XYZ file of C-alpha atoms in Angstrom:
462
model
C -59.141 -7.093 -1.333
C -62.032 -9.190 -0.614
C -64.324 -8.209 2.069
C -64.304 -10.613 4.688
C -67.929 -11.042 6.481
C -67.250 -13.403 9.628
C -68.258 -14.721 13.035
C -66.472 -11.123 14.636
C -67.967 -8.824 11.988
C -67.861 -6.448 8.904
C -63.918 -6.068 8.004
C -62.163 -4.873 5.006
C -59.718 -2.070 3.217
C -61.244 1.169 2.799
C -61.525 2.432 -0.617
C -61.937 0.696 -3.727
C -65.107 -1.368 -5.416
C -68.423 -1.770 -3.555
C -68.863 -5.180 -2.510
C -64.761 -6.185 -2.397
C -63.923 -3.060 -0.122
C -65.014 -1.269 3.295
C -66.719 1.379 0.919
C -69.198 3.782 2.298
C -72.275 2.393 0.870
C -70.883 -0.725 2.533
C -70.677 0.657 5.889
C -74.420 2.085 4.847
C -75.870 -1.386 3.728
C -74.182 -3.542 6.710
C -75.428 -0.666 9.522
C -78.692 -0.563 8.203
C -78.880 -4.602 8.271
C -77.772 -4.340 11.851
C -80.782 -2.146 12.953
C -83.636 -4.285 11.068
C -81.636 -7.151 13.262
C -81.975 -5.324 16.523
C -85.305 -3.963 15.728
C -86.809 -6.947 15.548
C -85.586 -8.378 18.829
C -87.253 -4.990 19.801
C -90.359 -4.399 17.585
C -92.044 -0.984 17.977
C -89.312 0.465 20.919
C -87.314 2.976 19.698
C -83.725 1.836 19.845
C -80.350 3.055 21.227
C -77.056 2.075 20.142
C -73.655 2.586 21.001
C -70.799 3.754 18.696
C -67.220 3.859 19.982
C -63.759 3.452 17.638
C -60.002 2.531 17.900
C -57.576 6.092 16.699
C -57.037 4.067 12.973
C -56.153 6.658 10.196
C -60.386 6.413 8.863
C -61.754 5.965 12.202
C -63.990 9.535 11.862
C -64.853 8.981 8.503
C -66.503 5.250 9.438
C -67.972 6.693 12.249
C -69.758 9.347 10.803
C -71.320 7.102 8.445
C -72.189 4.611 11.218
C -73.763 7.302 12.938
C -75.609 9.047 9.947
C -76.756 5.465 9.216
C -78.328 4.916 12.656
C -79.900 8.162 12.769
C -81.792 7.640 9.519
C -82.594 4.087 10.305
C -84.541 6.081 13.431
C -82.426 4.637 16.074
C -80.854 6.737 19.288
C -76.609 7.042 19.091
C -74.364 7.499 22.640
C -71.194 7.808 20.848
C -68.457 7.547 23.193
C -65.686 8.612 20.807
C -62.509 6.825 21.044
C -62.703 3.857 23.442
C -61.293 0.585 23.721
C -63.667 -2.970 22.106
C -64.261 -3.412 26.019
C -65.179 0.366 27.112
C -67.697 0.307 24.346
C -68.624 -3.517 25.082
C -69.404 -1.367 29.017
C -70.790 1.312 27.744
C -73.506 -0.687 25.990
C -74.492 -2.538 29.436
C -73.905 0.708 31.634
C -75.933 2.574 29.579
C -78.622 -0.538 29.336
C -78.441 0.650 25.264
C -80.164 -2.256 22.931
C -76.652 -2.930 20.824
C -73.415 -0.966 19.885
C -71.257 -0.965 17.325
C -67.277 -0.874 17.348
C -65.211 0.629 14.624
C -61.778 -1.196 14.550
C -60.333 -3.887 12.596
C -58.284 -4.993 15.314
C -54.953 -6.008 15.000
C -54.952 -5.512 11.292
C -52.890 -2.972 9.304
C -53.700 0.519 9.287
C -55.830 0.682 5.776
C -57.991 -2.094 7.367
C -61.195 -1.180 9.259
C -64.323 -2.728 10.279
C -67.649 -3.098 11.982
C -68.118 -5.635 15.196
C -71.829 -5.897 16.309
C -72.790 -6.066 19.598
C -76.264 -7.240 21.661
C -77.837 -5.547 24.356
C -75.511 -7.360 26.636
C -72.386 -5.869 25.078
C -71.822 -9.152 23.873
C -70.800 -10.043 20.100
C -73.826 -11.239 17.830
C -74.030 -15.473 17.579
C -72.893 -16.923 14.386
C -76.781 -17.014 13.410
C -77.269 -13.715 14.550
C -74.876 -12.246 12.267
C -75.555 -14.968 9.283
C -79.116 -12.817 9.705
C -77.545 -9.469 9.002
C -75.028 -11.012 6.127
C -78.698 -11.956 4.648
C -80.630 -8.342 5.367
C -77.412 -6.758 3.684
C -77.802 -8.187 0.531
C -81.701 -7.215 0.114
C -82.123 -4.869 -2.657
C -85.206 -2.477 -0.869
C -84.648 -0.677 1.972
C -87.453 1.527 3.770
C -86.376 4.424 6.024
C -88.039 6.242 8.573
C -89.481 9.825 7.402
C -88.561 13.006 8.843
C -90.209 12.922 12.126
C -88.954 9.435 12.777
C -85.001 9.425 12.566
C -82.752 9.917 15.539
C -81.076 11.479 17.733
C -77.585 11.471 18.861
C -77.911 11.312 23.271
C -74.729 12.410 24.185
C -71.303 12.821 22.700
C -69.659 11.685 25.680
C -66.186 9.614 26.546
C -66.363 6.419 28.425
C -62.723 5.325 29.010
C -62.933 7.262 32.679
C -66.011 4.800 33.730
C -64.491 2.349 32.256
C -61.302 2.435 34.277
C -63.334 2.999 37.398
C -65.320 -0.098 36.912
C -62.527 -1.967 36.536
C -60.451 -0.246 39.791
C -63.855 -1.016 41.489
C -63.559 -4.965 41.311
C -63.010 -6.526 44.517
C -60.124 -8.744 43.204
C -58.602 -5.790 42.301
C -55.748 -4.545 44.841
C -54.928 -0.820 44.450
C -53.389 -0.605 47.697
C -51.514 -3.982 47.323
C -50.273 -2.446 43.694
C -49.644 1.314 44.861
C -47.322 -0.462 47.880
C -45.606 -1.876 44.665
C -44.390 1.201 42.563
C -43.999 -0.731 39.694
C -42.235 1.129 36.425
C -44.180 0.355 33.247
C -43.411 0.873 29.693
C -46.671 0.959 27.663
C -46.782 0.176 23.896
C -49.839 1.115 22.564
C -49.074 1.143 18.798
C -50.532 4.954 18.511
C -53.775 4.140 19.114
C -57.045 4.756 21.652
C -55.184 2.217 24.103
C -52.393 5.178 24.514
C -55.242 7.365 26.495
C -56.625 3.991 28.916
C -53.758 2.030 29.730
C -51.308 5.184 31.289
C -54.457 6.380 33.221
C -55.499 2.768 34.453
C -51.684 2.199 35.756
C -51.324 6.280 37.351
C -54.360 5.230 38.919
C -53.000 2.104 40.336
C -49.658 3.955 41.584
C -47.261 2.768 38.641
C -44.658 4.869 36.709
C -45.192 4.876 33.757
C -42.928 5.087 30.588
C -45.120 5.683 27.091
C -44.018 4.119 23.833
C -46.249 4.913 21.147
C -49.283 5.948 23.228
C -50.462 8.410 20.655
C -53.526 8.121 19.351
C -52.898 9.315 16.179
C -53.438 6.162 14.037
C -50.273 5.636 12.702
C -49.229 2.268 13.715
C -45.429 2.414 14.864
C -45.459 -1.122 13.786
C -47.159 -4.283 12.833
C -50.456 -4.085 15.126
C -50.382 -7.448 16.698
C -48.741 -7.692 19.518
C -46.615 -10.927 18.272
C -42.855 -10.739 19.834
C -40.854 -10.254 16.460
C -43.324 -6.933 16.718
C -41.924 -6.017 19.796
C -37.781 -5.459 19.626
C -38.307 -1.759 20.693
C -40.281 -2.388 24.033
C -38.182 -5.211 24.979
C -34.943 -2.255 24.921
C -36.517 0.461 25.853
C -37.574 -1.691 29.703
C -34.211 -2.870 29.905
C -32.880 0.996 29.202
C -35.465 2.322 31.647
C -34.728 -0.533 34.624
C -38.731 -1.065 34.542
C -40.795 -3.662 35.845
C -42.659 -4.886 33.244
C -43.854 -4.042 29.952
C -47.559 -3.601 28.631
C -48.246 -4.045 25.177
C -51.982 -3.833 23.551
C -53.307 -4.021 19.866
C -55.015 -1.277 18.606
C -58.694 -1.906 20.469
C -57.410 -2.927 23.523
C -58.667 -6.473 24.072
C -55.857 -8.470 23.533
C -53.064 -7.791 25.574
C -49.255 -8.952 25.431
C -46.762 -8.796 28.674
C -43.111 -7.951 28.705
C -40.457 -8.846 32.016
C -37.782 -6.999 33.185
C -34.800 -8.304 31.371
C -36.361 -7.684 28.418
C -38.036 -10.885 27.332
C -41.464 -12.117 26.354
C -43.554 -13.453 29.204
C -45.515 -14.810 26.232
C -48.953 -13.910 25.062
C -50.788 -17.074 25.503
C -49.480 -16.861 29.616
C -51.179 -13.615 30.171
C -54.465 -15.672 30.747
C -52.978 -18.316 32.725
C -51.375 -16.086 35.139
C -54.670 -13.993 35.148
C -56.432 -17.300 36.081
C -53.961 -18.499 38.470
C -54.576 -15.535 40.480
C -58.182 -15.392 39.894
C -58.028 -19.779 40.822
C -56.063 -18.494 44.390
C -59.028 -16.506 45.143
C -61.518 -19.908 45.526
C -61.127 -21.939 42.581
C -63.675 -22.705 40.043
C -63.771 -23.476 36.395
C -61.758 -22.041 32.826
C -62.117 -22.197 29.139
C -60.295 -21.105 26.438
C -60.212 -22.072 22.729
C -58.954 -24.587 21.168
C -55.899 -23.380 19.621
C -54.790 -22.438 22.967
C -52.361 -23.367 25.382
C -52.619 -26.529 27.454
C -50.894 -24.535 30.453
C -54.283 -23.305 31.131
C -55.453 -26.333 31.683
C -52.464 -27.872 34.274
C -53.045 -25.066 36.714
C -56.939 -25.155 36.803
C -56.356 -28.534 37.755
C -53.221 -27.814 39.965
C -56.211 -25.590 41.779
C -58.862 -28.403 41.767
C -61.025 -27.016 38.869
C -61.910 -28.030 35.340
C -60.946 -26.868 32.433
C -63.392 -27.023 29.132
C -62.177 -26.172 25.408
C -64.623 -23.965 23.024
C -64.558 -23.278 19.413
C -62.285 -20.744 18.074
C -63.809 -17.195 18.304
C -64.575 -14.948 21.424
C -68.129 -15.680 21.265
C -67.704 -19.089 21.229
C -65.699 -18.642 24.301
C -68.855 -16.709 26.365
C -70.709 -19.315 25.434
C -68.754 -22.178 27.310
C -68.075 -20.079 29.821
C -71.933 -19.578 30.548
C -72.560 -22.722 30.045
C -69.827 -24.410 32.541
C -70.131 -21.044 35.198
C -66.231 -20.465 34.451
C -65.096 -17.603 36.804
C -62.179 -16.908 34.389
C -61.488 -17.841 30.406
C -60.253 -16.056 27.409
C -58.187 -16.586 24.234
C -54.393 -17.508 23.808
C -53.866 -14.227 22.059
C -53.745 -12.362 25.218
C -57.602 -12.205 25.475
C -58.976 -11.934 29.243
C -62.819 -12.803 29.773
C -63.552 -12.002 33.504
C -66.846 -12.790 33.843
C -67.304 -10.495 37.294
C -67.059 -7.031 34.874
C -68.621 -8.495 31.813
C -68.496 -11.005 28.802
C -66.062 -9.602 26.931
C -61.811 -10.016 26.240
C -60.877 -7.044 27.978
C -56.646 -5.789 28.548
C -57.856 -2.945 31.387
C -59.346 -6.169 33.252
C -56.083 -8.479 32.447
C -53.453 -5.166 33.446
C -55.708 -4.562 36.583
C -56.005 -8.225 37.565
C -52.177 -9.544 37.036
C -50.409 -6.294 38.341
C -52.372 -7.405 41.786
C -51.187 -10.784 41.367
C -47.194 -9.618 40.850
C -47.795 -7.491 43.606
C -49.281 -9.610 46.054
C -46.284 -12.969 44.762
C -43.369 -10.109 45.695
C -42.129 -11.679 42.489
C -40.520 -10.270 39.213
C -41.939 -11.528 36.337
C -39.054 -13.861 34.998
C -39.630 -15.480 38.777
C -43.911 -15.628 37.826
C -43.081 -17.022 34.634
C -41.195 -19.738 35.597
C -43.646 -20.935 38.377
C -45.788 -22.216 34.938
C -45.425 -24.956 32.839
C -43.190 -24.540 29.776
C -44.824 -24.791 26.544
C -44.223 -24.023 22.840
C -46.188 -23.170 20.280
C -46.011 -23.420 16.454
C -48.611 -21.881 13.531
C -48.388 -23.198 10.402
C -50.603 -23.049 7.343
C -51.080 -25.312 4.478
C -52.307 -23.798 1.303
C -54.516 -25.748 -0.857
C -56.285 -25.431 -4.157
C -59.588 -24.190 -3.927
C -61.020 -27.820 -5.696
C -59.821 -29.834 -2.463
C -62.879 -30.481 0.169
C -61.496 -29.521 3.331
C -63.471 -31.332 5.071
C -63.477 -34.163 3.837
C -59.959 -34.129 4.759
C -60.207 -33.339 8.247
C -62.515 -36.376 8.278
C -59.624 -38.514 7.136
C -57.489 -37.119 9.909
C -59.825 -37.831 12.290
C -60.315 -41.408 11.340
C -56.501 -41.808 11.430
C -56.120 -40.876 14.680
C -59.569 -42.057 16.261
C -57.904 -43.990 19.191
C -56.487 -40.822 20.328
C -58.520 -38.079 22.332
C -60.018 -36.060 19.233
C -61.689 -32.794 19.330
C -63.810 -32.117 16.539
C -65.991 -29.251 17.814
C -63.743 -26.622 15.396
C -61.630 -28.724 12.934
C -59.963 -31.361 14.441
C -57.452 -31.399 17.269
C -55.828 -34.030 18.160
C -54.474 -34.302 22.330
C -51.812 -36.575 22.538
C -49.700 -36.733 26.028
C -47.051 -34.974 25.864
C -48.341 -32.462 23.080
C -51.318 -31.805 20.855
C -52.093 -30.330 17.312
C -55.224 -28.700 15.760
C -56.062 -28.211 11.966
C -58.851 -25.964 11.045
C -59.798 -24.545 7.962
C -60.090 -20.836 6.883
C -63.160 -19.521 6.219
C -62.055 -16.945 3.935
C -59.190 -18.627 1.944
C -58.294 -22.405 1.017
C -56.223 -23.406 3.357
C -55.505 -25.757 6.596
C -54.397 -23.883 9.963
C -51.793 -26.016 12.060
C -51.732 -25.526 15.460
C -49.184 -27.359 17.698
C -47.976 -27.293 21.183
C -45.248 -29.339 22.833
C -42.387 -28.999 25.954
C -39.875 -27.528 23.098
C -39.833 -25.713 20.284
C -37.746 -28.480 18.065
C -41.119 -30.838 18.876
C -43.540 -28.381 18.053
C -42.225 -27.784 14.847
C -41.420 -31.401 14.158
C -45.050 -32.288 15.118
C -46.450 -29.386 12.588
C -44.065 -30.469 9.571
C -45.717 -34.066 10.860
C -49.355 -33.371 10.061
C -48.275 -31.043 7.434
C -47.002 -34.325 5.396
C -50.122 -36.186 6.633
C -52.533 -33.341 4.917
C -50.308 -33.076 1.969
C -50.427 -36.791 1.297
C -54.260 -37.117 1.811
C -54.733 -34.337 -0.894
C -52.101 -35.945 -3.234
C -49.958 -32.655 -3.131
């Protein structure tokens, strides 16, 4: 398996050959990288870093490495142990440490792991940023500290408590409003950290709650990613239990996935646009989410007076419109909340916290919330393509086709047409075309895909 080095990090399989695997003297060379990065943001200070992990199957083992690695480099560790991508992403600001470092690969399988790199702002690295430490990595010489120069590890200390607090603390947070509620809760946490946070965060806000695969033992109960053919078991256990709602998180806890009552997807591209309704109710302002996500978002900024702006695909790409436009709310179609007010950073204790106060204060169930927003369907394709064709230079050609039509071409090229849109963007790891569409049913959105899909395939004489 080839070892994928991207915008969000170091990710691979553990075992195997150095260089095409998450091998130990991988995890050495890309840590080490990291420091000399942060260092020299930093020259002569001696650093701190934080190290947190999801519960996958080689979690320790990583983190012991990352650790050792940081030490000898002559940097400070707070390792917090097993906490969520945003309880780490807090602990780095709370702590005012100069970067962290998060072992999880995410939704991935359980053999998969990785390393995400964070700033002093708890904030992924910029695309140049971590081009930098892709360069450092490959440098043959490294010089360590001697003795009386390596590290120290601060404190061995868990941060999911603060974590929780900080988010209960927010004043758009209700807990009385929620309590008054009693809402039943089934929680699918698919056996990892999220199986400790999410039950505490909802006993805290009054809620009964049902576990499902809350523990953290690492072995996934199914596929990771909270996708709905991923989800049969939640959807009858709710139903069997007369719950609420259902909460469903991937394995680092910054996506997250809703469930209603009957049993049915709420769908994980409306958890941020009900998060951003609510958050819009409050005073209004401005959203962003990526490309590839839904246009829903978009119809009720505007149904609350704001504007809505469209990044690049990737989390950091989404900060950085944010920032740029003052969005109060934005995030990812995946399920990924960015609420500015508690940091920079998709975060499912935020999104829980945040739309349980919403269904509480709307006295609604969530097939009646649901059906307040617009309907649209999605449909992800991919077209695979020899590795000779120049991707490219066939997204040009698209373009040029459809230039009297509102094009996007900030990630690919995305094409917004009025009563649906589409979005091809090419891999960076493998040669092929990702195709995006979105459209009031799901016989148009699949019509539009097999569409471009011809289009592409006729442009590359396939």
């Amino acid at each position: 398996m080839t070892l994928i080095k991207s915008i969000s990090g170091i990710r691979g399989t553990i075992g195997g050959q150095t260089g095409d695997n998450l091998t130990p003297l991988d995890v050495v060379k890309f840590t080490t990288a990291y420091v000399r990065l942060i260092g020299s943001h930093n020259p002569g200070k001696r650093l701190t870093i934080v190290v947190g992990r999801d519960a996958r199957l080689s979690g320790a083992l990583v983190s012991n490495l990352v650790e050792g690695t940081l030490l000898a480099c002559g940097a400070d560790v707070i390792n917090v142990g097993l906490c969520t991508t945003p309880g780490t992403e807090m602990a780095v600001i709370t702590n005012k440490a100069d970067g962290g470092i998060i072992i999880t690969a995410s939704h991935n399988p359980r053999q998969w792991n990785a390393l995400k790199l964070l700033n002093a702002s708890g904030e992924f690295l910029t695309d140049r940023e971590g081009k930098q430490v892709l360069a450092m990595a490959e440098e043959e010489n490294y010089s360590y500290p001697e003795i009386d120069g390596i590290g120290h590890v601060i404190s061995r200390e868990p941060f999911n408590d603060t974590h929780i607090e900080q988010v209960l603390a927010l004043k758009a947070v209700d807990v009385e409003a929620v309590k008054a509620r009693h809402f039943k809760v089934v929680v699918d946490a698919v056996n990892s950290v999220g199986g400790i946070v999410i039950p505490k965060l909802l006993r805290k806000l009054g809620c009964e709650v049902v576990e499902l695969n809350c523990d953290p033992s690492g072995e996934f109960a199914h596929n990771p990613e909270p996708l709905p053919q991923n989800l049969t078991e939640i959807s009858q256990v709710i139903v069997r239990e007369k719950a609420d709602l259902g909460i469903v998180v991937d394995p680092d806890v910054d996506r997250l996935a809703f469930v209603s009552e009957d049993g049915s997807m709420f769908v994980e591209e409306y958890t941020l646009v009900a998060v951003a309704d609510y958050i819009l109710s409050l005073g209004g302002g401005d959203t962003v989410s990526n490309l590839s996500s839904s246009r829903a978002l978009r119809d009720v900024t505007e149904r609350h007076g704001g504007h809505y702006a469209a990044s690049a695909v990737g989390e950091v790409n989404v900060v950085t419109k944010m920032k740029e436009t003052g969005a109060v709310i934005g995030g990812e179609g995946n399920g990924g909340v960015i609420y500015p007010e508690l940091h920079y950073g998709r975060d499912a204790l935020v999104g829980s916290a945040l739309f349980l106060t919403y269904l509480a204060k709307k006295g609604m169930t969530m097939t009646e919330l649901r059906k307040t927003y617009p309907a649209y369907f999605a449909s992800k394709n991919k077209i695979q393509l020899t590795p000779a064709i120049d991707v490219d230079k066939v997204l040009r050609e698209v373009k040029e086709r459809y230039k009297n039509e509102q094009v996007n071409d900030i990630d690919g090229v995305k094409i917004d047409f009025a009563e649906n849109w589409v979005h091809l963007r090419k891999s960076n790891t493998e040669p092929i075309i990702r195709v995006y569409t979105e459209a009031k049913s799901m016989e148009e959105a699949d019509a539009l895909a097999q569409r471009f899909i011809a289009e592409v395939q006729e442009i590359c004489n396939l």
